[in-house]
mmCIF file of C-alpha atoms in Angstrom:
data_model
loop_
_atom_site.group_PDB
_atom_site.id
_atom_site.type_symbol
_atom_site.label_atom_id
_atom_site.label_comp_id
_atom_site.label_asym_id
_atom_site.label_seq_id
_atom_site.Cartn_x
_atom_site.Cartn_y
_atom_site.Cartn_z
ATOM 1 C CA MET R 1 -0.490 0.104 -0.022
ATOM 2 C CA LEU R 2 1.349 3.517 -0.821
ATOM 3 C CA LYS R 3 1.811 5.990 1.973
ATOM 4 C CA LYS R 4 -0.434 8.364 3.224
ATOM 5 C CA HIS R 5 1.804 11.418 1.572
ATOM 6 C CA LEU R 6 0.747 10.170 -1.713
ATOM 7 C CA THR R 7 -1.932 11.604 -3.679
ATOM 8 C CA LYS R 8 -2.536 9.300 -6.753
ATOM 9 C CA GLU R 9 -1.087 5.677 -7.239
ATOM 10 C CA VAL R 10 1.949 5.469 -9.354
ATOM 11 C CA LEU R 11 0.851 4.069 -12.464
ATOM 12 C CA GLN R 12 -0.879 6.485 -14.681
ATOM 13 C CA LYS R 13 -3.474 5.373 -16.987
ATOM 14 C CA ASP R 14 -1.577 7.035 -19.758
ATOM 15 C CA GLY R 15 1.135 4.311 -18.794
ATOM 16 C CA THR R 16 3.575 6.612 -17.060
ATOM 17 C CA MET R 17 5.425 5.281 -13.273
ATOM 18 C CA LYS R 18 4.526 8.991 -11.671
ATOM 19 C CA LEU R 19 4.103 9.981 -8.121
ATOM 20 C CA GLU R 20 2.373 13.687 -7.755
ATOM 21 C CA LEU R 21 2.778 15.299 -4.627
ATOM 22 C CA LYS R 22 0.238 17.515 -2.595
ATOM 23 C CA MET R 23 3.721 19.893 -1.824
ATOM 24 C CA LYS R 24 4.277 23.040 0.289
ATOM 25 C CA LYS R 25 7.281 25.491 -0.858
ATOM 26 C CA GLY R 26 9.284 26.329 2.212
ATOM 27 C CA LEU R 27 12.935 27.793 2.566
ATOM 28 C CA LEU R 28 15.053 24.833 4.008
ATOM 29 C CA LYS R 29 17.602 26.456 6.628
ATOM 30 C CA LYS R 30 19.359 23.147 7.435
ATOM 31 C CA ARG R 31 19.194 19.947 8.508
ATOM 32 C CA TYR R 32 20.611 18.383 11.554
ATOM 33 C CA LYS R 33 20.673 15.106 13.541
ATOM 34 C CA ARG R 34 20.110 13.472 10.497
ATOM 35 C CA PHE R 35 16.465 12.825 10.826
ATOM 36 C CA PHE R 36 15.561 16.836 11.321
ATOM 37 C CA ALA R 37 14.838 20.092 9.224
ATOM 38 C CA ASP R 38 14.114 23.498 9.915
ATOM 39 C CA ILE R 39 11.910 25.161 6.708
ATOM 40 C CA PHE R 40 10.701 28.675 6.674
ATOM 41 C CA TYR R 41 7.600 28.592 5.778
ATOM 42 C CA GLU R 42 4.853 31.512 5.867
ATOM 43 C CA ASN R 43 6.634 33.597 8.494
ATOM 44 C CA GLN R 44 7.888 31.278 10.318
ATOM 45 C CA LEU R 45 10.116 28.196 11.418
ATOM 46 C CA VAL R 46 8.656 24.588 11.487
ATOM 47 C CA THR R 47 10.399 21.096 11.853
ATOM 48 C CA ALA R 48 10.234 18.203 8.747
ATOM 49 C CA HIS R 49 10.852 14.764 9.196
ATOM 50 C CA VAL R 50 14.155 13.834 7.251
ATOM 51 C CA PRO R 51 12.940 10.423 5.565
ATOM 52 C CA ASN R 52 17.316 10.038 4.638
ATOM 53 C CA THR R 53 19.783 7.917 6.722
ATOM 54 C CA GLY R 54 22.583 8.988 4.368
ATOM 55 C CA SER R 55 24.724 12.636 4.723
ATOM 56 C CA LEU R 56 22.606 14.245 1.355
ATOM 57 C CA LYS R 57 26.226 15.223 0.252
ATOM 58 C CA SER R 58 25.848 17.361 -2.960
ATOM 59 C CA CYS R 59 21.907 18.292 -1.816
ATOM 60 C CA LEU R 60 22.404 20.898 0.733
ATOM 61 C CA PHE R 61 22.894 24.472 -0.128
ATOM 62 C CA ALA R 62 22.476 27.587 2.152
ATOM 63 C CA ASP R 63 18.687 28.571 2.273
ATOM 64 C CA GLN R 64 17.505 26.624 -0.647
ATOM 65 C CA ASP R 65 14.027 25.837 -1.440
ATOM 66 C CA CYS R 66 12.248 22.705 -0.757
ATOM 67 C CA TYR R 67 9.291 20.888 -0.910
ATOM 68 C CA PHE R 68 7.495 19.346 1.778
ATOM 69 C CA THR R 69 4.493 17.291 2.359
ATOM 70 C CA GLU R 70 2.074 17.340 5.184
ATOM 71 C CA SER R 71 -0.019 14.007 7.372
ATOM 72 C CA ASP R 72 -3.065 13.885 8.733
ATOM 73 C CA ASP R 73 -1.820 11.665 11.265
ATOM 74 C CA PRO R 74 -2.381 12.400 14.881
ATOM 75 C CA ASN R 75 -0.146 9.771 16.339
ATOM 76 C CA ARG R 76 2.990 11.489 14.150
ATOM 77 C CA LYS R 77 5.186 14.005 16.318
ATOM 78 C CA LEU R 78 6.007 15.475 13.034
ATOM 79 C CA LYS R 79 3.539 16.523 10.576
ATOM 80 C CA TYR R 80 5.893 17.326 7.513
ATOM 81 C CA THR R 81 8.345 15.640 5.466
ATOM 82 C CA LEU R 82 10.722 17.044 3.566
ATOM 83 C CA GLU R 83 10.579 15.431 -0.284
ATOM 84 C CA ILE R 84 12.481 17.363 -2.802
ATOM 85 C CA VAL R 85 15.292 19.905 -2.818
ATOM 86 C CA SER R 86 16.193 22.083 -5.279
ATOM 87 C CA THR R 87 19.516 22.680 -6.148
ATOM 88 C CA PRO R 88 21.419 24.486 -8.612
ATOM 89 C CA THR R 89 21.129 21.627 -11.416
ATOM 90 C CA GLY R 90 17.467 20.536 -10.827
ATOM 91 C CA PHE R 91 15.740 19.072 -8.207
ATOM 92 C CA VAL R 92 16.801 16.440 -5.984
ATOM 93 C CA GLY R 93 13.950 13.906 -4.316
ATOM 94 C CA VAL R 94 15.130 13.067 -1.136
ATOM 95 C CA ASN R 95 12.717 10.758 0.521
ATOM 96 C CA THR R 96 13.826 7.049 0.641
ATOM 97 C CA ARG R 97 10.638 5.235 0.699
ATOM 98 C CA THR R 98 10.104 6.875 -2.433
ATOM 99 C CA PRO R 99 11.882 4.043 -4.665
ATOM 100 C CA ASN R 100 10.288 1.116 -3.012
ATOM 101 C CA ASP R 101 6.745 2.727 -3.434
ATOM 102 C CA MET R 102 7.427 3.403 -7.414
ATOM 103 C CA MET R 103 9.820 0.125 -7.343
ATOM 104 C CA LYS R 104 6.745 -2.278 -6.577
ATOM 105 C CA ASP R 105 4.201 -1.142 -9.499
ATOM 106 C CA ALA R 106 7.517 -0.974 -12.111
ATOM 107 C CA VAL R 107 8.301 -4.317 -10.978
ATOM 108 C CA LYS R 108 4.807 -5.441 -10.818
ATOM 109 C CA THR R 109 3.676 -4.216 -14.611
ATOM 110 C CA GLY R 110 7.583 -5.198 -16.084
ATOM 111 C CA TRP R 111 8.610 -1.243 -16.678
ATOM 112 C CA LEU R 112 12.370 -2.945 -17.827
ATOM 113 C CA ASP R 113 12.206 -5.818 -20.488
ATOM 114 C CA HIS R 114 14.083 -7.903 -17.926
ATOM 115 C CA TRP R 115 11.481 -7.653 -15.960
ATOM 116 C CA LYS R 116 8.583 -8.914 -18.064
ATOM 117 C CA GLU R 117 9.297 -12.399 -17.897
ATOM 118 C CA PHE R 118 8.474 -12.665 -14.221
ATOM 119 C CA PRO R 119 4.449 -12.636 -12.838
ATOM 120 C CA GLU R 120 5.089 -13.108 -9.513
ATOM 121 C CA VAL R 121 6.360 -10.651 -7.552
ATOM 122 C CA LYS R 122 6.985 -10.744 -3.613
ATOM 123 C CA ALA R 123 8.054 -7.915 -2.130
ATOM 124 C CA GLU R 124 10.596 -7.495 0.997
ATOM 125 C CA PHE R 125 11.810 -11.285 0.405
ATOM 126 C CA LYS R 126 13.380 -12.960 3.421
ATOM 127 C CA LEU R 127 16.178 -14.240 2.355
ATOM 128 C CA ASN R 128 17.066 -15.602 5.661
ATOM 129 C CA ALA R 129 16.616 -14.598 9.246
ATOM 130 C CA GLU R 130 18.901 -11.758 9.011
ATOM 131 C CA THR R 131 18.270 -9.996 5.982
ATOM 132 C CA ARG R 132 15.102 -9.036 3.636
ATOM 133 C CA LEU R 133 15.804 -7.865 -0.463
ATOM 134 C CA ASP R 134 13.473 -5.825 -2.036
ATOM 135 C CA PHE R 135 12.170 -8.021 -4.038
ATOM 136 C CA ARG R 136 12.024 -11.686 -5.552
ATOM 137 C CA ILE R 137 10.006 -12.050 -9.037
ATOM 138 C CA SER R 138 9.808 -15.587 -10.108
ATOM 139 C CA LYS R 139 8.163 -17.527 -13.256
ATOM 140 C CA GLY R 140 7.468 -20.742 -12.158
ATOM 141 C CA ASP R 141 10.853 -22.406 -10.271
ATOM 142 C CA LYS R 142 12.823 -19.462 -12.319
ATOM 143 C CA HIS R 143 13.591 -16.428 -9.487
ATOM 144 C CA HIS R 144 15.202 -13.295 -9.606
ATOM 145 C CA PHE R 145 16.262 -11.367 -6.801
ATOM 146 C CA ILE R 146 16.256 -7.513 -6.812
ATOM 147 C CA GLU R 147 17.432 -4.958 -3.803
ATOM 148 C CA VAL R 148 16.569 -1.500 -4.468
ATOM 149 C CA LYS R 149 19.299 1.877 -3.850
ATOM 150 C CA ASN R 150 18.331 5.488 -3.336
ATOM 151 C CA VAL R 151 20.378 7.651 -4.806
ATOM 152 C CA THR R 152 21.078 11.177 -4.579
ATOM 153 C CA LEU R 153 24.830 11.857 -4.432
ATOM 154 C CA LYS R 154 26.305 13.737 -7.630
ATOM 155 C CA ASP R 155 29.646 14.448 -8.630
ATOM 156 C CA GLY R 156 29.922 16.135 -11.588
ATOM 157 C CA SER R 157 28.137 14.845 -14.302
ATOM 158 C CA SER R 158 27.857 11.514 -12.281
ATOM 159 C CA ALA R 159 25.426 10.052 -9.712
ATOM 160 C CA GLN R 160 27.048 8.143 -7.294
ATOM 161 C CA PHE R 161 26.533 5.725 -4.533
ATOM 162 C CA PRO R 162 27.039 5.557 -1.411
ATOM 163 C CA ASP R 163 26.812 8.948 0.238
ATOM 164 C CA ALA R 164 28.090 7.306 3.427
ATOM 165 C CA GLU R 165 30.094 4.070 4.292
ATOM 166 C CA THR R 166 27.386 0.855 4.280
ATOM 167 C CA THR R 167 28.192 -2.134 5.658
ATOM 168 C CA ARG R 168 24.498 -2.805 4.967
ATOM 169 C CA GLY R 169 25.214 -2.089 1.156
ATOM 170 C CA GLN R 170 28.450 -4.387 1.334
ATOM 171 C CA LYS R 171 26.328 -7.040 2.420
ATOM 172 C CA HIS R 172 23.651 -7.135 -0.041
ATOM 173 C CA LEU R 173 26.269 -7.441 -2.244
ATOM 174 C CA LYS R 174 27.655 -10.439 -1.194
ATOM 175 C CA GLU R 175 24.185 -11.996 -0.923
ATOM 176 C CA LEU R 176 22.923 -11.243 -4.490
ATOM 177 C CA MET R 177 26.824 -12.785 -5.607
ATOM 178 C CA GLN R 178 25.755 -16.109 -3.695
ATOM 179 C CA LEU R 179 22.274 -15.857 -4.849
ATOM 180 C CA LYS R 180 23.658 -15.746 -8.565
ATOM 181 C CA GLU R 181 26.123 -18.182 -7.907
ATOM 182 C CA GLN R 182 23.520 -20.322 -7.041
ATOM 183 C CA GLY R 183 22.032 -19.811 -10.266
ATOM 184 C CA HIS R 184 19.253 -17.313 -9.780
ATOM 185 C CA GLY R 185 18.848 -13.932 -11.237
ATOM 186 C CA ALA R 186 20.406 -11.083 -8.954
ATOM 187 C CA GLU R 187 20.046 -7.352 -9.875
ATOM 188 C CA ILE R 188 20.985 -4.070 -7.744
ATOM 189 C CA VAL R 189 18.750 -1.535 -8.626
ATOM 190 C CA PHE R 190 20.217 2.268 -8.336
ATOM 191 C CA PHE R 191 17.201 4.417 -7.973
ATOM 192 C CA ILE R 192 18.219 8.262 -9.000
ATOM 193 C CA GLN R 193 16.032 11.212 -7.774
ATOM 194 C CA ARG R 194 17.816 13.224 -10.069
ATOM 195 C CA ASN R 195 17.745 14.268 -13.435
ATOM 196 C CA ASP R 196 20.866 16.381 -13.664
ATOM 197 C CA VAL R 197 23.441 13.271 -14.453
ATOM 198 C CA ASP R 198 24.359 11.289 -17.585
ATOM 199 C CA SER R 199 26.302 8.276 -15.782
ATOM 200 C CA PHE R 200 26.652 6.133 -12.687
ATOM 201 C CA LYS R 201 30.119 5.062 -10.808
ATOM 202 C CA PRO R 202 30.521 3.860 -7.462
ATOM 203 C CA ALA R 203 32.007 6.526 -4.595
ATOM 204 C CA LYS R 204 35.073 4.679 -4.011
ATOM 205 C CA ASP R 205 36.600 8.020 -2.062
ATOM 206 C CA ILE R 206 33.331 7.387 0.640
ATOM 207 C CA ASP R 207 32.926 3.670 0.753
ATOM 208 C CA PRO R 208 35.667 1.992 -1.406
ATOM 209 C CA GLU R 209 34.907 -1.629 0.161
ATOM 210 C CA TYR R 210 31.435 -0.992 -1.236
ATOM 211 C CA ALA R 211 32.923 0.296 -4.684
ATOM 212 C CA ARG R 212 35.063 -3.236 -4.638
ATOM 213 C CA LEU R 213 32.302 -5.112 -3.753
ATOM 214 C CA LEU R 214 30.194 -3.790 -6.873
ATOM 215 C CA LYS R 215 32.725 -4.217 -9.366
ATOM 216 C CA GLN R 216 32.943 -8.159 -8.108
ATOM 217 C CA ALA R 217 29.592 -8.598 -8.250
ATOM 218 C CA ASP R 218 29.226 -6.803 -11.926
ATOM 219 C CA GLU R 219 32.431 -9.528 -13.145
ATOM 220 C CA VAL R 220 30.107 -12.654 -11.414
ATOM 221 C CA GLY R 221 27.007 -10.945 -13.384
ATOM 222 C CA VAL R 222 24.954 -9.245 -11.506
ATOM 223 C CA LYS R 223 22.860 -6.766 -13.274
ATOM 224 C CA ILE R 224 23.165 -3.185 -12.262
ATOM 225 C CA THR R 225 20.516 -0.667 -12.801
ATOM 226 C CA PRO R 226 21.016 2.696 -12.515
ATOM 227 C CA ILE R 227 17.520 4.014 -13.450
ATOM 228 C CA VAL R 228 16.920 7.763 -13.525
ATOM 229 C CA CYS R 229 14.291 9.905 -12.378
ATOM 230 C CA ASP R 230 12.674 12.712 -13.844
ATOM 231 C CA VAL R 231 11.917 15.417 -10.661
ATOM 232 C CA THR R 232 9.714 18.743 -10.582
ATOM 233 C CA SER R 233 8.713 20.596 -7.258
ATOM 234 C CA ALA R 234 5.251 18.788 -7.253
ATOM 235 C CA SER R 235 6.616 15.111 -8.899
ATOM 236 C CA ILE R 236 8.625 12.153 -9.518
ATOM 237 C CA SER R 237 8.150 10.582 -12.854
ATOM 238 C CA LEU R 238 10.252 6.763 -13.410
ATOM 239 C CA THR R 239 11.966 6.664 -16.701
ATOM 240 C CA ASN R 240 13.768 4.368 -18.751
ATOM 241 C CA LYS R 241 16.559 5.791 -18.750
ATOM 242 C CA VAL R 242 19.539 3.340 -17.345
ATOM 243 C CA LEU R 243 22.628 5.417 -16.769
ATOM 244 C CA PRO R 244 26.006 3.600 -18.332
ATOM 245 C CA VAL R 245 28.665 2.813 -15.622
ATOM 246 C CA GLN R 246 31.909 4.238 -15.157
ATOM 247 C CA TRP R 247 34.158 2.009 -12.937
#
């Protein structure tokens, strides 16, 4: 089920994959303690939840325009959620819930050609006692496993991942390689919430071990899919544009 902050289903009648968000516009003053942001809105300072555990490097600038949603859930401590920020080169989606909200419909509808042969979709697939992968798609006893990573980091014209060291991400790569060795399909999707980039590469300077493992995964046949979103001040649309990987 989609989150309450979404105003429409992801899959639109015209066949596009799009989230349309009921936004408020403010001025982002600061992000702090990872999950909080102070926003100047309607002549007052309000605090919003930041649904992103990363550093948001390359996304945050002094007094930038930002776009946030409001929840009517009375049990929430913070009723506002930061969704999109405006940077000098374009809009960036920062909500890490967005990829899985969109990817569930994308996988089900065979948004990319290599997903079309798998009619059965299980989200949050429990691989073992310690790990869940985002999706297992299947046709009979043929399985393809997918892990999705949210990407906001940009360096030059390249999208990069991760924006902070991720031991969890390293573990996922190892498990995808093991699945590939067992004869299954395995894929990592880098869900890029910005469209001001033309290539993808691992952030070697931030997490060299992740970069090493990603290269190793590529060499053993794990599919790497850096897919781009078109982001505006009111919506996020999944394209079918897959970026080349630079090593």
